[in-house]
Short mmCIF file of C-alpha atoms and ligand atoms in Angstrom, two decimals:
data_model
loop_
_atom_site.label_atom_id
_atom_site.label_comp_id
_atom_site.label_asym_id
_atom_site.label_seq_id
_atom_site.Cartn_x
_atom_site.Cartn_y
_atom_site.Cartn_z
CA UNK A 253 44.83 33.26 41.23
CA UNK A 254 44.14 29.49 41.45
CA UNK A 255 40.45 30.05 41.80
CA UNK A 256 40.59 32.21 38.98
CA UNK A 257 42.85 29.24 36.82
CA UNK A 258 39.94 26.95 37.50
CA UNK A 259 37.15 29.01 36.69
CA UNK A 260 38.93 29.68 33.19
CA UNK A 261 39.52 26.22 32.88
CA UNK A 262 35.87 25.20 33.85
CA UNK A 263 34.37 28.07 31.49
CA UNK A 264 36.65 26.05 28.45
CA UNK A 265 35.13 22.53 29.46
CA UNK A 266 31.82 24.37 28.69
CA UNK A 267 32.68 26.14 26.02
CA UNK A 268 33.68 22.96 23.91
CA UNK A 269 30.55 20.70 25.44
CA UNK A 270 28.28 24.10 23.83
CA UNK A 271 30.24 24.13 20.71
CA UNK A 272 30.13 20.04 20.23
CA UNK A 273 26.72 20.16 20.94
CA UNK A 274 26.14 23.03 18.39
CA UNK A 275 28.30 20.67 15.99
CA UNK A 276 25.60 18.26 16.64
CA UNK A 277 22.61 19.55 16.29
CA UNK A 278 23.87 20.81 12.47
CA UNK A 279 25.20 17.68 11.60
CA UNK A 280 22.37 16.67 9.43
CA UNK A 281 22.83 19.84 7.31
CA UNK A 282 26.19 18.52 7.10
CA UNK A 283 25.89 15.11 5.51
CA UNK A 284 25.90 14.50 2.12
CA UNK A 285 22.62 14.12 0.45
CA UNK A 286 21.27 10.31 0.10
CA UNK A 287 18.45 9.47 -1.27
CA UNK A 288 16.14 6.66 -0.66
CA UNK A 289 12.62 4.63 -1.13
CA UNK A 290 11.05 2.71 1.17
CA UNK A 291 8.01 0.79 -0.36
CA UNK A 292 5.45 -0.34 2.49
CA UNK A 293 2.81 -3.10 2.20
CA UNK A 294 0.90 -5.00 4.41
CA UNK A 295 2.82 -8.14 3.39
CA UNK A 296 1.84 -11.63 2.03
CA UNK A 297 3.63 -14.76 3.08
CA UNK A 298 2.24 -16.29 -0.20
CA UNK A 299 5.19 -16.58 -2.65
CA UNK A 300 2.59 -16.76 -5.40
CA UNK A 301 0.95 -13.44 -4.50
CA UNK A 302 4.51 -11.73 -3.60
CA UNK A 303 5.13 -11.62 -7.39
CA UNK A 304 2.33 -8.32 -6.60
CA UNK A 305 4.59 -7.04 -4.23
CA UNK A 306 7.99 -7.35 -6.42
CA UNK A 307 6.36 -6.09 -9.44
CA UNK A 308 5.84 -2.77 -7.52
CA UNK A 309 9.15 -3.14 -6.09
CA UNK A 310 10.89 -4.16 -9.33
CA UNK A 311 9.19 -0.91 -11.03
CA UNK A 312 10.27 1.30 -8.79
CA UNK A 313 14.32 0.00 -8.64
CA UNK A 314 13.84 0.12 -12.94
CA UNK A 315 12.55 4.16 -12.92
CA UNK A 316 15.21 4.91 -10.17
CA UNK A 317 18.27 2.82 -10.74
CA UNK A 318 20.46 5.51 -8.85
CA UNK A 319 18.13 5.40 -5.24
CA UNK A 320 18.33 2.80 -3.39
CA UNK A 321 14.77 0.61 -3.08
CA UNK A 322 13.68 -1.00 0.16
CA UNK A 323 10.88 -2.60 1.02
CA UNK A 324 8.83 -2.75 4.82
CA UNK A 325 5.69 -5.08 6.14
CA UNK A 326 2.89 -3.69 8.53
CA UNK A 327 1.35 -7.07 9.32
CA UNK A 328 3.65 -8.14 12.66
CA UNK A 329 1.61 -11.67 11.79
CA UNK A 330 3.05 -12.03 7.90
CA UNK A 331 6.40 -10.99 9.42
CA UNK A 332 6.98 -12.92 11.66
CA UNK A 333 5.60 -16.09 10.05
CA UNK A 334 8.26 -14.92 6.96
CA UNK A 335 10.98 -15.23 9.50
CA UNK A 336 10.03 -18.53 10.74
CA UNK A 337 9.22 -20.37 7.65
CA UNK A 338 12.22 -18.67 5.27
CA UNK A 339 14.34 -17.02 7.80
CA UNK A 340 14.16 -13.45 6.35
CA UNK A 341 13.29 -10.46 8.35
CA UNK A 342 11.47 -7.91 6.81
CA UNK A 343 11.33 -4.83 8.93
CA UNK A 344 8.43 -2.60 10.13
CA UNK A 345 8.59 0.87 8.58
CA UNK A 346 9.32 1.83 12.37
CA UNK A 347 12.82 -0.35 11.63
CA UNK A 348 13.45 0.30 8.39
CA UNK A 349 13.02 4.35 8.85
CA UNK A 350 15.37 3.96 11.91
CA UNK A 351 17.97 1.87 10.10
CA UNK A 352 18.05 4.15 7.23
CA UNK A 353 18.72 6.69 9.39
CA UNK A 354 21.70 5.12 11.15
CA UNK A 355 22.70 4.40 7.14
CA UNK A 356 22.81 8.17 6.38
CA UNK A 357 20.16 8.70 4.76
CA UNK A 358 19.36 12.36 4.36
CA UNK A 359 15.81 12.17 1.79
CA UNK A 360 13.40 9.57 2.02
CA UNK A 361 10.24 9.00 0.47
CA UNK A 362 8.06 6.39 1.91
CA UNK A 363 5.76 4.75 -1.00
CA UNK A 364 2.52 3.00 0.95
CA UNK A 365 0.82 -0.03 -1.49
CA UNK A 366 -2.63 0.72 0.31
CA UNK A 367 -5.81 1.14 -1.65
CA UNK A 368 -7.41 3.75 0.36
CA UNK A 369 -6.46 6.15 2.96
CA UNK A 370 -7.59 3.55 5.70
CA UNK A 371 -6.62 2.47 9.29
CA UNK A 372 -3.44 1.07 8.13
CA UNK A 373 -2.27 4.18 6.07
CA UNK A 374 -3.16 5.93 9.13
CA UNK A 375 -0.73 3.75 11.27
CA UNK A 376 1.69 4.41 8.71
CA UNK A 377 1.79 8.34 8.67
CA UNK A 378 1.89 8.00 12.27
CA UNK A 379 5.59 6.60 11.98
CA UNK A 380 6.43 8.94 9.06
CA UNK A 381 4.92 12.13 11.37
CA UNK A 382 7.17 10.58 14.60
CA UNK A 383 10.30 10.50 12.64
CA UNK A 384 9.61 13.81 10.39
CA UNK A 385 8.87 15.58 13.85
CA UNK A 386 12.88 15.01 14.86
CA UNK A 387 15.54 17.44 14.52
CA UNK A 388 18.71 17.24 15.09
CA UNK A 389 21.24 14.86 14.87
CA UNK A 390 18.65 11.71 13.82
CA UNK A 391 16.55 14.30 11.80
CA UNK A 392 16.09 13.50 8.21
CA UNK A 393 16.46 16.57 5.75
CA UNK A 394 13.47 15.16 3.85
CA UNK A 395 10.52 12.97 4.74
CA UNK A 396 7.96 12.02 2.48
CA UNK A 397 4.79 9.51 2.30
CA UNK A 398 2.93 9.05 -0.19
CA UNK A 399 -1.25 9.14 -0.83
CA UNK A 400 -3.20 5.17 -1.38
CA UNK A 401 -4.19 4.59 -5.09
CA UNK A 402 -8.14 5.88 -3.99
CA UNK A 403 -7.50 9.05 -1.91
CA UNK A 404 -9.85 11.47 -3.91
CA UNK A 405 -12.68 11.44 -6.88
CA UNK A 406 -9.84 11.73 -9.69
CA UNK A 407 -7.89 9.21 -8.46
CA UNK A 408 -11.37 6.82 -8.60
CA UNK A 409 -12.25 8.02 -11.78
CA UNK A 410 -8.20 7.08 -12.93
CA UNK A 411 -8.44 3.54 -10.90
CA UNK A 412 -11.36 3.22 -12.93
CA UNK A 413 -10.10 3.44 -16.36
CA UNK A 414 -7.02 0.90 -15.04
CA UNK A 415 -9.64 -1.95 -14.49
CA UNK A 416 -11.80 -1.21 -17.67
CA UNK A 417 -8.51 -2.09 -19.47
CA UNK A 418 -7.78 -4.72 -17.30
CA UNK A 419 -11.10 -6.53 -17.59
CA UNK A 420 -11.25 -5.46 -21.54
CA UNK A 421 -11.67 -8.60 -22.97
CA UNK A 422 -14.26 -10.01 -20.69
CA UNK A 423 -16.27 -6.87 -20.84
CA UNK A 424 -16.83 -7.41 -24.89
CA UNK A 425 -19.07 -9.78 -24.18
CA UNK A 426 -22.29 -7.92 -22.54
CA UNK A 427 -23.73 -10.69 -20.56
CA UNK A 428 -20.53 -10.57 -18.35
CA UNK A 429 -20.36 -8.47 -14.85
CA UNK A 430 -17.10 -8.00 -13.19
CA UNK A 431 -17.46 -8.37 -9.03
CA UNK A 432 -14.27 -6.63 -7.41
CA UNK A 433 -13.48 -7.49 -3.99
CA UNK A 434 -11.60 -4.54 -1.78
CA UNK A 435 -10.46 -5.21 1.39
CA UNK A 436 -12.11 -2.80 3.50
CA UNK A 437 -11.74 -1.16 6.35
CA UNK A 438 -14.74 -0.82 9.06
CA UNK A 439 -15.28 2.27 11.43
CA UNK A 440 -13.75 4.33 9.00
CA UNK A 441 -14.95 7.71 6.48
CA UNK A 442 -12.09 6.39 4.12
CA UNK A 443 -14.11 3.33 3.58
CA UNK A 444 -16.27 5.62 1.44
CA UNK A 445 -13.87 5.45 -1.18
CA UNK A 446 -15.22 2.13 -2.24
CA UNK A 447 -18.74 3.66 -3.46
CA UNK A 448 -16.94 6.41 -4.89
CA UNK A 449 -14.95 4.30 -7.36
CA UNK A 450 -17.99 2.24 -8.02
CA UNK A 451 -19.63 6.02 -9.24
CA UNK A 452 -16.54 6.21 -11.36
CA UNK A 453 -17.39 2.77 -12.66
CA UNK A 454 -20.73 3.48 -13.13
CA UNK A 455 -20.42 6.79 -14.90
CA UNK A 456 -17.87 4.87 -17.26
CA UNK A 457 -18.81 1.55 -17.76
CA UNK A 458 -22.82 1.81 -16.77
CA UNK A 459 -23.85 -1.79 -14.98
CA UNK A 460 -20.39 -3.50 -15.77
CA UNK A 461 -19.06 -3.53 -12.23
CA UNK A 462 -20.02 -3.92 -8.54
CA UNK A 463 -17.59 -3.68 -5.85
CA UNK A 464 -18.06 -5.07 -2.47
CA UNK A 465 -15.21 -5.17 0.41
CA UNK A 466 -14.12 -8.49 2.38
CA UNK A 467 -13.91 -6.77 6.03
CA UNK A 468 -16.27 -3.54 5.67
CA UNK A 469 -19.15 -2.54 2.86
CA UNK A 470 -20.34 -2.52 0.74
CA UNK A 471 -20.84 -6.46 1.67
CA UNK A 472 -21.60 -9.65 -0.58
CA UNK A 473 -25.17 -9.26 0.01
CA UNK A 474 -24.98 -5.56 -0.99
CA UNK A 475 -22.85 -7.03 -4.12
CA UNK A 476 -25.70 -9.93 -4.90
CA UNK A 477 -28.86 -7.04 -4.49
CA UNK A 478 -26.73 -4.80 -7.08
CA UNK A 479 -26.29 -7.50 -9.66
CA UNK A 480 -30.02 -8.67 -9.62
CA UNK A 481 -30.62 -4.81 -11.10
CA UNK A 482 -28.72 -6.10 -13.99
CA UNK A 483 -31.19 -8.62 -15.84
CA UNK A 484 -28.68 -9.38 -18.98
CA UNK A 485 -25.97 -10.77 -16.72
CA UNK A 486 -24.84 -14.22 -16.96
CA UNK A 487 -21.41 -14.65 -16.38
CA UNK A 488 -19.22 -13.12 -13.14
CA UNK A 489 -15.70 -12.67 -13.32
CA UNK A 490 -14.61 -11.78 -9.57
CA UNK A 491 -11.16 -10.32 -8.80
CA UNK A 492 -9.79 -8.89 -5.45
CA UNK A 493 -9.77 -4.83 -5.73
CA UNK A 494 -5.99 -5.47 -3.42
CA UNK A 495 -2.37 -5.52 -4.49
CA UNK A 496 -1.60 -8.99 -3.79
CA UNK A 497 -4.27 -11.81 -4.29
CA UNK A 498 -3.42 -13.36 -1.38
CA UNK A 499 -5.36 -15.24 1.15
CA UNK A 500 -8.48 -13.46 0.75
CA UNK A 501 -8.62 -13.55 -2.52
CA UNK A 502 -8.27 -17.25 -2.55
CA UNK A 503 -10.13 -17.94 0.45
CA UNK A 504 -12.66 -15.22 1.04
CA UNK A 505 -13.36 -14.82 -2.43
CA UNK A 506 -13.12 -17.73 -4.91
CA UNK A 507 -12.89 -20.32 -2.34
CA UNK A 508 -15.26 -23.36 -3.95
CA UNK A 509 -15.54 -25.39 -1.08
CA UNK A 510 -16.30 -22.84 1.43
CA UNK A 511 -19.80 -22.25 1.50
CA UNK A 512 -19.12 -18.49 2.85
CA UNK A 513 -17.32 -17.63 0.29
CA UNK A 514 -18.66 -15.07 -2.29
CA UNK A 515 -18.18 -17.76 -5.32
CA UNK A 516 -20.12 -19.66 -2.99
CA UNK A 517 -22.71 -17.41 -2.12
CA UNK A 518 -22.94 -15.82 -6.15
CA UNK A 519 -23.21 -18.99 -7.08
CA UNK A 520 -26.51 -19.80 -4.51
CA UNK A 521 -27.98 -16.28 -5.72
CA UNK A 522 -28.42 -18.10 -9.07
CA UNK A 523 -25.24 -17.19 -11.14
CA UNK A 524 -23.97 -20.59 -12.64
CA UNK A 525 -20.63 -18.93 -15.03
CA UNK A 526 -18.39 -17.40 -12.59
CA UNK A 527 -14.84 -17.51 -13.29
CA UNK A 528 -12.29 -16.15 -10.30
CA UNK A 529 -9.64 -13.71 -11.97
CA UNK A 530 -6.90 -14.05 -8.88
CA UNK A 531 -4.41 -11.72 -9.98
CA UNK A 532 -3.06 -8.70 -7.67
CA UNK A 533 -3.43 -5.51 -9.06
CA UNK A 534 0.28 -5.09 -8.35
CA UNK A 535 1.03 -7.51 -11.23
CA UNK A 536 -0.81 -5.08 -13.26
CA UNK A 537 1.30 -2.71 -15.53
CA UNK A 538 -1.04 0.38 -14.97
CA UNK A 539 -0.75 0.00 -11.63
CA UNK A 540 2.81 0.00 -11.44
CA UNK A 541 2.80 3.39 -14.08
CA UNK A 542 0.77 4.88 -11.14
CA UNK A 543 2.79 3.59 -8.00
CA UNK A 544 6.11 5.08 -10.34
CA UNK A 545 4.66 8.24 -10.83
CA UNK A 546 3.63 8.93 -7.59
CA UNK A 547 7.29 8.34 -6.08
CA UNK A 548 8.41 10.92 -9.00
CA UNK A 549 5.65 12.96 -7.20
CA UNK A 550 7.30 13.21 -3.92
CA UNK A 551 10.53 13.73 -5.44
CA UNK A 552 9.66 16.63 -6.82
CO1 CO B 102 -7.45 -8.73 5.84
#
């Protein structure tokens, strides 16, 4: 009779430990729905070129007032140095997904600032694939990431139309060439998408542009060989191809003292008018439309 007392009682014990866990594992289901937007970029400890990075941050707070808008840094470098000299931590998108999670959030929808689909996006949809591969308890109903600004022909041939308005005032006058400078990213296919926005340039405005990349190629000498095709140019305009104009837009690229530098180097290939244009493109209204309407994208 005892024995029998203790087996009922041990069968109850396991009972509840199955049914809490069964509570568990549908708790997500259970929570109310909250909705957030976590912007990711590689990060600038420039407070000049962070006006790039708020822009796109400040857009996307303006066209979603009701979700909340957070923002995460890749470069460990940027973030740390952020933290030292201002005392602000900016999480990863490893710690911002995790303490969004711990906040309740039940939909996210992670916005990337990247140009192209490169080695850091790649880093980045590893985190979003980790966390969108649990279930359960930490699960989130919804998780989202978003494409780069060049992740297909259209999207050059829409990138393209951005900077002819951008650069539509210096491209009235026909003896000017505009020489973009994207970041780059070596070893990779995604690179490629550099030559295929400089088709989209071409097809729309014929000889106007050249792009060349700081860390991959198309490279400054590439840039140089494509401008000598264009006899009637005599004034550059260079501008980074990147969100922020940050370091290597001010160092790498317009840097007047550095005799690496492409100002530099445009400058020893003969061009004498070359006026740097250091502006992020995330300071640029289009760009922002874009960045907006992608988020509405994933929201769908
Ligand atoms: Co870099």
């Amino acid at each position: 009779m005892e024995q029998a007392l203790k087996s009922f009682i041990l069968a109850l014990v396991m009972l509840t430990i199955v049914m809490s866990g069964a509570a568990y594992a549908g708790a997500p289901k259970d929570k109310p729905d909250k909705e957030g937007i976590l912007i990711v970029a590689f990060g600038t400890s420039m407070p000049e070129a962070k006006k790039a990075i708020d822009n796109l941050v400040d857009s996307a707070k303006a066209a979603f007032p009701k979700t909340e808008v957070r923002l995460a840094y890749t470069s460990n470098i940027i973030r740390n140095k952020i933290a030292k000299e201002q005392n602000v931590l900016i999480p990863t998108p490893t710690s911002a997904l995790a303490q969004m999670n711990d906040e309740g959030f039940t939909h996210v929808y992670v916005m990337p600032t990247h140009i192209i689909p490169g080695e850091e996006y790649d880093d980045l949809a590893g985190v979003v694939d980790g966390f969108a591969s649990i279930k359960g308890k930490y699960s989130f109903k919804s998780l989202k990431l978003a494409r780069p600004y060049l992740s297909c022909a259209d999207d050059c041939d829409v990138m393209a139309d951005v900077l002819i308005k951008r650069f539509g005032r210096e491209l009235a006058d026909k003896g000017t060439a505009i020489v973009l400078m994207g970041h780059g990213t070596p070893h990779h296919a995604a690179n490629a998408m550099y030559s295929q926005l400089q088709l989209s340039l071409d097809k729309k405005a014929p000889g106007r542009f050249t792009l060349g990349t700081v860390e991959a190629a198309p490279e400054i000498d590439d840039v140089i060989a494509r401008l000598k095709h264009n006899k009637a140019v005599r004034s550059l305009v260079i501008s980074p191809l990147m969100i922020v104009a940050g370091d290597h837009a001010n160092n790498d690229l317009a840097d007047k003292e550095d005799p690496e530098s492409w100002y530099s180097q445009l400058k020893d290939a003969g061009y004498k008018n070359i006026k740097p244009f250091l502006v992020g493109l995330g300071e640029d209204a289009e760009i922002a439309k874009i960045f907006v309407a992608k988020i509405k994208d994933m929201m769908k």
